[in-house]
N, CA, C and O atoms as a MOPAC input file, in Angstrom:
PM7 MOZYME 1SCF
protein

 N    113.78900 1   140.77800 1    93.53600 1
 C    114.59900 1   140.65400 1    94.12600 1
 C    114.92400 1   139.60400 1    95.38800 1
 O    114.31400 1   139.54300 1    96.45500 1
 N    115.90200 1   138.91000 1    95.01600 1
 C    115.88700 1   137.37200 1    95.70100 1
 C    116.85600 1   137.92600 1    97.22700 1
 O    117.68200 1   138.83700 1    97.28100 1
 N    116.41300 1   137.05600 1    98.28500 1
 C    116.59300 1   137.61200 1    99.66600 1
 C    117.69700 1   136.77200 1    99.89100 1
 O    117.60400 1   135.85200 1    99.07800 1
 N    118.62300 1   136.64200 1   100.54000 1
 C    119.03300 1   135.43400 1   101.27500 1
 C    119.04100 1   135.17900 1   102.09000 1
 O    119.18400 1   136.07000 1   102.92800 1
 N    118.91900 1   133.96800 1   102.49600 1
 C    118.37900 1   133.09400 1   104.00300 1
 C    119.78400 1   132.62900 1   104.58900 1
 O    120.51100 1   131.79700 1   104.04600 1
 N    120.13100 1   133.48300 1   106.11600 1
 C    120.95200 1   133.22200 1   106.92100 1
 C    120.93800 1   131.95400 1   107.91900 1
 O    119.82900 1   131.47400 1   108.14900 1
 N    121.34000 1   131.74400 1   108.13800 1
 C    121.92000 1   130.58300 1   109.01600 1
 C    122.40100 1   129.68000 1   108.44500 1
 O    122.80100 1   129.94800 1   107.31200 1
 N    122.61200 1   128.01300 1   109.01200 1
 C    123.09400 1   126.99100 1   108.84400 1
 C    122.60000 1   126.67900 1   107.51300 1
 O    121.97300 1   127.38500 1   106.72300 1
 N    123.00500 1   125.49200 1   107.42400 1
 C    122.34000 1   124.80300 1   106.28200 1
 C    121.16100 1   124.28600 1   105.93300 1
 O    120.52100 1   124.22600 1   104.88300 1
 N    120.98200 1   123.86700 1   107.21200 1
 C    119.71400 1   123.08400 1   107.58900 1
 C    118.98100 1   124.19500 1   108.00900 1
 O    117.95300 1   124.09000 1   107.33900 1
 N    118.85300 1   125.32400 1   108.78800 1
 C    118.03700 1   126.71200 1   108.71800 1
 C    118.05200 1   126.86600 1   107.20500 1
 O    117.29700 1   126.04100 1   106.69100 1
 N    118.48200 1   127.41500 1   106.58700 1
 C    118.47200 1   128.07700 1   104.75600 1
 C    117.27900 1   126.85400 1   104.33200 1
 O    116.14400 1   127.17300 1   103.97800 1
 N    117.59200 1   125.87700 1   104.40200 1
 C    116.34100 1   124.50500 1   104.24900 1
 C    115.05300 1   124.84000 1   104.84800 1
 O    114.06800 1   124.52000 1   104.18100 1
 N    114.87000 1   125.37200 1   105.88100 1
 C    113.77000 1   125.04000 1   106.52700 1
 C    112.47500 1   125.96800 1   106.07200 1
 O    111.37100 1   125.78200 1   106.58500 1
 N    114.82700 1   127.33100 1   106.08700 1
 C    113.12800 1   128.78400 1   105.89400 1
 C    113.01300 1   128.56200 1   104.20300 1
 O    112.06400 1   129.24200 1   103.81100 1
 N    113.76500 1   127.72300 1   102.89500 1
 C    113.16400 1   128.19800 1   102.05700 1
 C    112.09700 1   126.91200 1   101.77700 1
 O    111.22800 1   127.25600 1   100.97500 1
 N    111.95300 1   125.54300 1   102.23300 1
 C    110.22500 1   125.21600 1   102.33500 1
 C    109.43800 1   126.11900 1   102.79800 1
 O    108.52900 1   126.53600 1   102.08000 1
 N    109.57700 1   126.49100 1   103.78000 1
 C    108.17400 1   127.27100 1   104.87300 1
 C    108.01700 1   128.63700 1   103.53100 1
 O    106.93600 1   129.20000 1   103.35700 1
 N    109.18900 1   128.96800 1   102.75500 1
 C    108.76300 1   129.86700 1   102.29900 1
 C    108.31000 1   129.85200 1   100.40800 1
 O    107.52000 1   130.64800 1    99.90000 1
 N    108.93500 1   128.91500 1    99.77100 1
 C    108.18500 1   128.85600 1    98.39200 1
 C    107.52000 1   127.33100 1    98.70900 1
 O    106.85100 1   127.22700 1    97.68100 1
 N    107.27400 1   126.13100 1    99.42700 1
 C    106.46400 1   125.78700 1    99.81400 1
 C    104.96300 1   125.56400 1   100.58100 1
 O    104.08400 1   124.70400 1   100.50900 1
 N    105.19400 1   127.04200 1   101.49700 1
 C    104.10300 1   127.05300 1   103.08000 1
 C    102.84200 1   127.21200 1   102.69600 1
 O    102.24300 1   128.09900 1   102.08700 1
 N    102.52000 1   126.08500 1   103.21000 1
 C    101.39700 1   125.44300 1   103.76800 1
 C    100.84300 1   125.76400 1   104.73500 1
 O    101.47100 1   125.59100 1   105.77900 1
 N     99.34200 1   126.41100 1   104.83700 1
 C     99.73400 1   127.35500 1   106.84500 1
 C     98.78900 1   125.60100 1   107.70800 1
 O     98.74900 1   125.69300 1   108.93500 1
 N     98.18400 1   124.32700 1   107.16800 1
 C     98.42100 1   123.52800 1   107.71800 1
 C    100.09700 1   122.65600 1   107.76100 1
 O    100.78400 1   122.87800 1   108.75800 1
 N    100.48400 1   122.00800 1   107.01700 1
 C    101.63700 1   121.37400 1   107.79200 1
 C    102.76800 1   123.09900 1   107.72400 1
 O    102.61200 1   124.25700 1   107.33800 1
 N    103.99600 1   122.15800 1   108.44700 1
 C    104.86200 1   122.39700 1   109.49500 1
 C    105.46600 1   121.62900 1   109.45400 1
 O    105.12600 1   120.45200 1   109.57300 1
 N    106.98400 1   122.20200 1   109.20100 1
 C    108.31100 1   121.21400 1   109.25100 1
 C    109.34300 1   121.88200 1   110.62600 1
 O    109.70300 1   122.97500 1   111.06300 1
 N    109.48800 1   120.55200 1   110.89400 1
 C    109.67400 1   120.76400 1   112.94500 1
 C    111.21900 1   119.98500 1   113.17400 1
 O    111.30200 1   118.79800 1   112.86000 1
 N    112.36000 1   120.66400 1   113.69900 1
 C    112.69200 1   119.50200 1   113.78800 1
 C    112.72700 1   119.05600 1   114.88700 1
 O    111.96400 1   119.51500 1   115.73700 1
 N    113.65900 1   117.98700 1   115.20900 1
 C    113.07900 1   116.37100 1   116.60600 1
 C    114.22600 1   116.01300 1   117.44200 1
 O    115.08600 1   116.88800 1   117.34000 1
 N    114.48500 1   115.31300 1   118.02500 1
 C    115.56600 1   114.33400 1   118.16400 1
 C    114.94500 1   113.03900 1   118.80900 1
 O    114.34600 1   113.27900 1   119.85700 1
 N    114.95600 1   111.54500 1   118.36400 1
 C    115.11300 1   110.86100 1   118.51300 1
 C    115.15100 1   110.69400 1   119.73700 1
 O    116.19400 1   111.16600 1   120.18900 1
 N    114.31900 1   110.11100 1   120.72800 1
 C    114.11000 1   109.78600 1   122.65300 1
 C    114.56300 1   108.24000 1   122.39800 1
 O    115.71300 1   107.91100 1   122.68800 1
 N    113.89600 1   107.55400 1   122.00200 1
 C    113.98900 1   105.71700 1   122.23700 1
 C    113.29900 1   105.19300 1   120.01700 1
 O    112.57700 1   105.53400 1   119.08000 1
 N    114.72100 1   103.78900 1   120.71400 1
 C    115.03500 1   103.77200 1   119.07700 1
 C    113.65600 1   102.51100 1   118.56200 1
 O    112.73500 1   102.24800 1   119.33600 1
 N    113.77700 1   101.85600 1   117.13000 1
 C    112.57700 1   101.69200 1   117.07300 1
 C    113.01300 1   100.21000 1   117.83100 1
 O    114.17900 1    99.97000 1   118.14200 1
 N    112.25200 1    99.57300 1   117.99400 1
 C    110.44400 1    99.56800 1   117.45200 1
 C    109.76400 1   100.09000 1   119.03500 1
 O    108.92300 1    99.42100 1   119.63500 1
 N    110.07600 1   100.82600 1   119.31700 1
 C    109.16700 1   101.77600 1   120.82200 1
 C    109.72100 1   102.99900 1   120.13500 1
 O    110.15400 1   103.76300 1   120.99800 1
 N    109.91900 1   103.61000 1   118.59700 1
 C    109.87600 1   104.51000 1   118.27200 1
 C    109.21300 1   105.48800 1   119.37300 1
 O    108.03500 1   105.33700 1   119.69600 1
 N    110.24900 1   106.77900 1   120.09100 1
 C    109.57100 1   108.12700 1   120.49900 1
 C    110.48600 1   109.61700 1   119.96200 1
 O    111.65700 1   109.45400 1   120.30300 1
 N    110.36500 1   110.51600 1   119.48800 1
 C    110.29300 1   111.59200 1   119.27100 1
 C    110.41400 1   112.90700 1   120.10500 1
 O    109.72200 1   112.69600 1   121.10000 1
 N    110.85300 1   113.93300 1   120.17700 1
 C    110.64000 1   115.06900 1   121.43100 1
 C    110.82100 1   116.29800 1   120.15600 1
 O    111.95900 1   116.37300 1   119.69300 1
 N    110.27600 1   116.79200 1   119.85400 1
 C    109.95900 1   118.35800 1   118.50100 1
 C    110.20400 1   118.93600 1   119.27700 1
 O    109.82100 1   118.55000 1   120.38100 1
 N    110.96700 1   120.17400 1   119.19100 1
 C    111.46700 1   120.81700 1   119.62100 1
 C    110.64800 1   121.95300 1   119.99700 1
 O    109.61700 1   122.27100 1   119.40300 1
 N    110.99800 1   122.38800 1   120.72200 1
 C    109.53000 1   123.79300 1   121.75500 1
 C    107.87100 1   122.98100 1   121.19400 1
 O    107.01000 1   123.50900 1   120.49100 1
 N    107.85300 1   121.16500 1   121.97400 1
 C    107.11900 1   120.93900 1   121.91100 1
 C    107.00900 1   120.03600 1   123.15400 1
 O    107.86600 1   119.17300 1   123.34200 1
 N    106.03200 1   120.19800 1   123.97000 1
 C    105.96400 1   119.82800 1   125.40300 1
 C    105.91600 1   118.07900 1   125.91900 1
 O    106.23300 1   117.34400 1   126.85400 1
 N    105.30000 1   118.06900 1   124.61200 1
 C    105.24200 1   116.25600 1   125.14900 1
 C    106.07200 1   115.51200 1   123.36500 1
 O    106.20300 1   115.87700 1   122.19600 1
 N    106.55700 1   113.84700 1   124.59300 1
 C    106.76600 1   113.13400 1   123.47700 1
 C    105.94600 1   112.60500 1   122.46200 1
 O    104.85800 1   112.18700 1   122.85900 1
 N    106.19400 1   112.50500 1   121.17100 1
 C    105.25500 1   111.66300 1   120.48400 1
 C    105.73600 1   110.21100 1   120.22100 1
 O    106.96500 1   110.14600 1   120.23200 1
 N    105.01300 1   108.84000 1   119.95100 1
 C    105.35400 1   107.57400 1   119.95200 1
 C    104.68800 1   107.39400 1   118.76400 1
 O    104.00200 1   108.10700 1   118.03000 1
 N    105.26200 1   105.67400 1   118.76600 1
 C    105.18600 1   105.08100 1   117.13100 1
 C    104.01600 1   105.34200 1   116.33100 1
 O    104.02100 1   105.59200 1   115.12600 1
 N    102.92200 1   105.25900 1   117.15700 1
 C    101.41900 1   105.43500 1   116.96900 1
 C    100.66500 1   107.05900 1   116.20900 1
 O     99.72200 1   107.37800 1   115.48500 1
 N    101.76200 1   107.68100 1   116.91800 1
 C    101.66200 1   109.80800 1   115.96800 1
 C    102.39300 1   109.67800 1   115.42600 1
 O    102.87700 1   110.80700 1   115.34300 1
 N    103.32000 1   108.66300 1   114.54800 1
 C    104.55800 1   108.49000 1   113.40300 1
 C    104.02600 1   107.52700 1   112.33600 1
 O    103.58600 1   106.38200 1   112.43200 1
 N    104.26500 1   108.64100 1   110.90600 1
 C    104.58500 1   108.07200 1   109.95200 1
 C    106.61200 1   108.24900 1   109.42300 1
 O    107.23700 1   109.28400 1   109.19100 1
 N    106.98500 1   107.13500 1   109.40600 1
 C    108.64500 1   107.56900 1   108.89400 1
 C    108.64800 1   106.39700 1   107.54300 1
 O    108.18500 1   105.26500 1   107.40400 1
 N    109.56100 1   107.50000 1   106.52000 1
 C    109.96300 1   107.43900 1   105.57900 1
 C    110.60400 1   106.09300 1   105.19000 1
 O    111.61100 1   105.74100 1   105.80500 1
 N    110.16300 1   105.41500 1   104.34200 1
 C    110.99300 1   104.03500 1   104.34800 1
 C    112.52500 1   103.68800 1   104.54400 1
 O    113.07300 1   102.81900 1   105.22300 1
 N    113.09100 1   104.81100 1   103.59300 1
 C    114.69400 1   105.15000 1   103.83900 1
 C    115.27400 1   105.55900 1   105.61400 1
 O    116.28600 1   106.06000 1   106.10400 1
 N    114.42000 1   105.19800 1   105.95200 1
 C    114.89700 1   105.24500 1   107.78500 1
 C    114.55100 1   104.17300 1   108.57600 1
 O    114.60800 1   104.01900 1   109.79600 1
 N    114.13100 1   103.35600 1   107.55400 1
 C    113.59900 1   101.99300 1   108.19700 1
 C    114.75900 1   101.40600 1   107.66700 1
 O    115.45000 1   101.75400 1   106.71000 1
 N    114.92100 1    99.93000 1   108.87700 1
 C    115.48800 1    99.00600 1   108.20500 1
 C    114.46900 1    97.68100 1   107.19000 1
 O    113.71200 1    96.85300 1   107.69800 1
 N    114.63300 1    97.77100 1   106.35000 1
 C    114.18200 1    97.00500 1   104.57100 1
 C    114.78800 1    96.39300 1   103.37900 1
 O    115.99600 1    96.25800 1   103.18400 1
 N    114.15900 1    96.15800 1   102.86800 1
 C    114.89200 1    95.45700 1   101.22300 1
 C    114.47700 1    95.27100 1   100.40400 1
 O    113.32000 1    94.87600 1   100.25700 1
 N    115.76000 1    95.62100 1    99.05700 1
 C    114.76600 1    96.03700 1    98.12000 1
 C    115.68300 1    94.89900 1    97.46000 1
 O    116.70800 1    94.32300 1    97.82600 1
 N    115.02600 1    94.84400 1    96.54900 1
 C    116.15600 1    93.28700 1    95.02400 1
 C    115.88800 1    94.68800 1    93.68600 1
 O    115.04800 1    95.47900 1    93.25700 1
 N    117.40900 1    94.18200 1    93.49500 1
 C    118.63500 1    94.29200 1    92.79100 1
 C    119.28200 1    93.53600 1    91.38700 1
 O    118.91700 1    92.36700 1    91.26100 1
 N    119.88700 1    93.88200 1    90.68300 1
 C    120.22700 1    93.75700 1    89.81000 1
 C    121.61100 1    94.09400 1    89.42900 1
 O    121.78300 1    95.31300 1    89.47000 1
 N    122.71200 1    93.39300 1    89.05300 1
 C    124.17200 1    94.06900 1    88.85600 1
 C    124.70900 1    93.57600 1    87.82600 1
 O    125.10000 1    92.43000 1    87.60700 1
 N    124.71500 1    95.10900 1    86.77800 1
 C    125.13600 1    94.53300 1    85.20300 1
 C    124.01000 1    93.14400 1    84.34700 1
 O    123.98300 1    92.27100 1    83.47800 1
 N    123.49900 1    93.60000 1    85.05600 1
 C    122.62400 1    92.45400 1    84.16700 1
 C    122.57700 1    91.64200 1    84.81400 1
 O    121.77500 1    90.74400 1    84.55400 1
 N    123.40800 1    91.55600 1    85.97000 1
 C    123.51200 1    89.57500 1    86.49600 1
 C    122.08800 1    88.81800 1    87.90800 1
 O    121.61100 1    89.29400 1    88.93800 1
 N    122.03500 1    88.44800 1    87.70100 1
 C    120.18000 1    87.87600 1    88.69600 1
 C    120.22500 1    88.40700 1    89.71700 1
 O    121.24400 1    88.70000 1    90.34300 1
 N    118.71800 1    88.66700 1    90.12000 1
 C    118.51800 1    89.54000 1    91.10600 1
 C    118.80500 1    89.42200 1    92.44200 1
 O    118.71900 1    88.26300 1    92.84800 1
 N    119.12900 1    90.27000 1    93.28800 1
 C    119.21800 1    89.55800 1    94.41400 1
 C    119.13300 1    90.76700 1    95.58900 1
 O    119.62100 1    91.84000 1    95.23600 1
 N    118.51900 1    90.70300 1    97.06000 1
 C    118.24100 1    91.16600 1    97.51300 1
 C    119.17900 1    91.70400 1    98.68600 1
 O    119.84800 1    90.89400 1    99.32800 1
 N    119.22700 1    92.98300 1    98.95000 1
 C    120.01300 1    94.13600 1    99.60800 1
 C    118.65800 1    94.48500 1   100.76300 1
 O    117.43900 1    94.55200 1   100.60600 1
 N    119.35500 1    94.61800 1   101.68300 1
 C    118.94100 1    94.83100 1   102.84900 1
 C    119.58400 1    96.26300 1   103.62300 1
 O    120.78200 1    96.50100 1   103.77600 1
 N    118.44000 1    97.11900 1   104.05100 1
 C    119.08100 1    98.64400 1   104.60700 1
 C    118.59000 1    98.62700 1   106.00600 1
 O    117.47900 1    98.42700 1   106.49700 1
 N    119.52300 1    98.84200 1   106.39900 1
 C    119.67200 1    99.15600 1   107.44500 1
 C    119.94600 1   100.59500 1   108.51800 1
 O    120.57400 1   100.93300 1   109.52100 1
 N    119.29100 1   100.95100 1   107.81900 1
 C    119.34600 1   102.88800 1   107.80800 1
 C    118.14600 1   103.44900 1   109.23300 1
 O    117.63300 1   104.54700 1   109.44800 1
 N    118.06700 1   102.37900 1   109.83400 1
 C    116.83400 1   102.90400 1   111.51600 1
 C    117.90200 1   103.79400 1   112.00900 1
 O    119.13000 1   103.85500 1   111.95000 1
 N    116.28300 1   104.89300 1   112.85500 1
 C    116.70900 1   105.87700 1   113.34100 1
 C    117.34700 1   105.36900 1   114.98700 1
 O    116.80900 1   104.35300 1   115.42700 1
 N    118.07700 1   105.80200 1   115.58600 1
 C    118.83300 1   105.52400 1   116.60800 1
 C    118.46000 1   106.40800 1   117.33800 1
 O    117.85200 1   107.35000 1   116.82800 1
 N    118.74700 1   106.38200 1   119.01100 1
 C    118.35200 1   107.09300 1   120.13900 1
 C    119.93400 1   108.80700 1   119.89800 1
 O    121.14700 1   108.79900 1   119.68700 1
 N    118.94700 1   109.85500 1   120.08900 1
 C    119.69900 1   110.16100 1   119.72600 1
 C    119.66500 1   111.63000 1   118.24600 1
 O    119.72100 1   112.86000 1   118.22400 1
 N    119.58400 1   110.90400 1   117.59400 1
 C    119.14000 1   110.70900 1   115.77300 1
 C    118.03900 1   112.38900 1   115.78500 1
 O    116.83000 1   112.51700 1   115.97800 1
 N    119.00500 1   113.33100 1   115.52000 1
 C    118.16200 1   114.92100 1   115.07100 1
 C    117.03000 1   114.24700 1   113.49800 1
 O    117.29700 1   113.31600 1   112.73800 1
 N    115.95400 1   115.05100 1   113.50200 1
 C    115.24600 1   114.54700 1   112.44000 1
 C    114.77500 1   115.74700 1   111.94800 1
 O    114.90700 1   116.78800 1   112.59200 1
 N    114.19700 1   115.69800 1   110.78800 1
 C    113.16600 1   116.90200 1   110.16200 1
 C    111.39800 1   115.95200 1   110.20700 1
 O    111.07100 1   114.83500 1   109.80500 1
 N    110.84100 1   116.75600 1   110.70100 1
 C    108.96700 1   116.44000 1   111.29200 1
 C    108.40000 1   116.89900 1   110.25700 1
 O    108.93500 1   118.00100 1   110.13700 1
 N    107.75100 1   116.80000 1   109.51900 1
 C    106.41500 1   117.38200 1   108.41000 1
 C    105.16500 1   117.10100 1   109.75700 1
 O    104.88900 1   116.02700 1   110.29200 1
 N    104.60000 1   118.43300 1   110.02400 1
 C    103.14700 1   118.06500 1   110.80800 1
 C    102.26900 1   118.94300 1   110.45200 1
 O    102.35300 1   120.14400 1   110.19900 1
 N    101.36500 1   118.15700 1   110.46300 1
 C     99.80200 1   118.53400 1   110.29500 1
 C     98.75100 1   118.20900 1   111.80500 1
 O     97.87700 1   117.34500 1   111.88500 1
 N     99.12000 1   119.07300 1   112.76000 1
 C     99.76600 1   119.27200 1   113.52300 1
 C     97.23500 1   119.61700 1   114.30900 1
 O     96.81600 1   119.67700 1   115.46500 1
 N     96.57500 1   119.70300 1   113.19400 1
 C     94.90000 1   120.00400 1   113.30200 1
 C     94.27900 1   118.69000 1   113.31100 1
 O     93.31600 1   118.41200 1   114.02600 1
 N     95.10200 1   117.51900 1   112.13700 1
 C     95.17900 1   115.99100 1   112.39500 1
 C     95.70500 1   115.43700 1   112.83500 1
 O     95.52400 1   114.22100 1   112.89500 1
 N     96.77700 1   116.15900 1   113.45300 1
 C     97.89800 1   115.22300 1   114.74200 1
 C     98.27400 1   114.06600 1   113.49900 1
 O     98.16600 1   112.87300 1   113.78000 1
 N     98.66500 1   114.43600 1   112.28300 1
 C     99.85400 1   113.66100 1   111.86600 1
 C    101.13500 1   114.18200 1   111.15900 1
 O    101.16400 1   114.82700 1   110.11100 1
 N    102.25100 1   113.76300 1   111.96200 1
 C    103.84800 1   113.54200 1   112.50300 1
 C    104.31600 1   112.58500 1   111.24800 1
 O    104.07400 1   111.38400 1   111.12200 1
 N    105.38800 1   113.83300 1   109.94400 1
 C    106.05800 1   112.68200 1   109.25100 1
 C    107.21900 1   112.89600 1   109.37900 1
 O    107.64000 1   114.05000 1   109.29900 1
 N    108.27400 1   111.54200 1   109.67800 1
 C    109.71400 1   111.80600 1   109.94100 1
 C    110.29400 1   111.78300 1   108.60700 1
 O    110.20900 1   110.69800 1   108.03300 1
 N    110.89400 1   112.78300 1   107.95000 1
 C    111.32000 1   113.20200 1   105.74500 1
 C    112.65600 1   112.50200 1   106.46800 1
 O    113.11800 1   111.55400 1   105.83300 1
 N    113.43700 1   112.90000 1   107.90400 1
 C    115.52400 1   112.32100 1   107.16500 1
 C    115.86200 1   112.63200 1   108.78500 1
 O    115.35300 1   113.36900 1   109.62900 1
 N    116.64500 1   111.97000 1   108.77800 1
 C    117.73500 1   112.69800 1   109.57700 1
 C    118.56400 1   113.60000 1   110.01100 1
 O    119.24200 1   112.98100 1   110.83100 1
 N    118.90300 1   114.57000 1   109.98000 1
 C    119.52800 1   115.67300 1   109.66200 1
 C    120.83000 1   115.81700 1   111.15800 1
 O    120.73800 1   115.40700 1   112.31600 1
 N    122.23800 1   116.76500 1   110.26500 1
 C    123.55900 1   116.62100 1   111.47600 1
 C    123.28700 1   118.00100 1   111.91700 1
 O    122.59000 1   118.64200 1   111.12900 1
 N    123.71300 1   118.69100 1   113.11800 1
 C    123.93800 1   119.88000 1   113.26400 1
 C    123.27200 1   120.50500 1   114.04200 1
 O    123.69100 1   121.51800 1   114.60100 1
 N    122.62500 1   120.23000 1   114.14000 1
 C    120.88300 1   121.09100 1   114.62200 1
 C    120.08700 1   120.19600 1   115.60400 1
 O    118.98500 1   120.55900 1   116.01600 1

């Protein structure tokens, strides 16, 4: 029997990951960026301290980075992505508190 998950889309996504991808060592948390890179700091909801860049791993798509691309078989060009995190951004964080590893997975809105 399928059980409907109530709440916003983000809450439903978090509940789905916790239900289907449950791993007792990994938690999915929400956090707020309190300082932008290069001195990145985040505050995880319901956690009393802020974490700084030394405590965090950030997925590449959330950082400024360069990739090579070709368009319609033309010559190769560099594309610079400037999707760096900003103060106030809400993010999803996967955490393994026992290993003290916190991975910023993505930016979210409305939570």
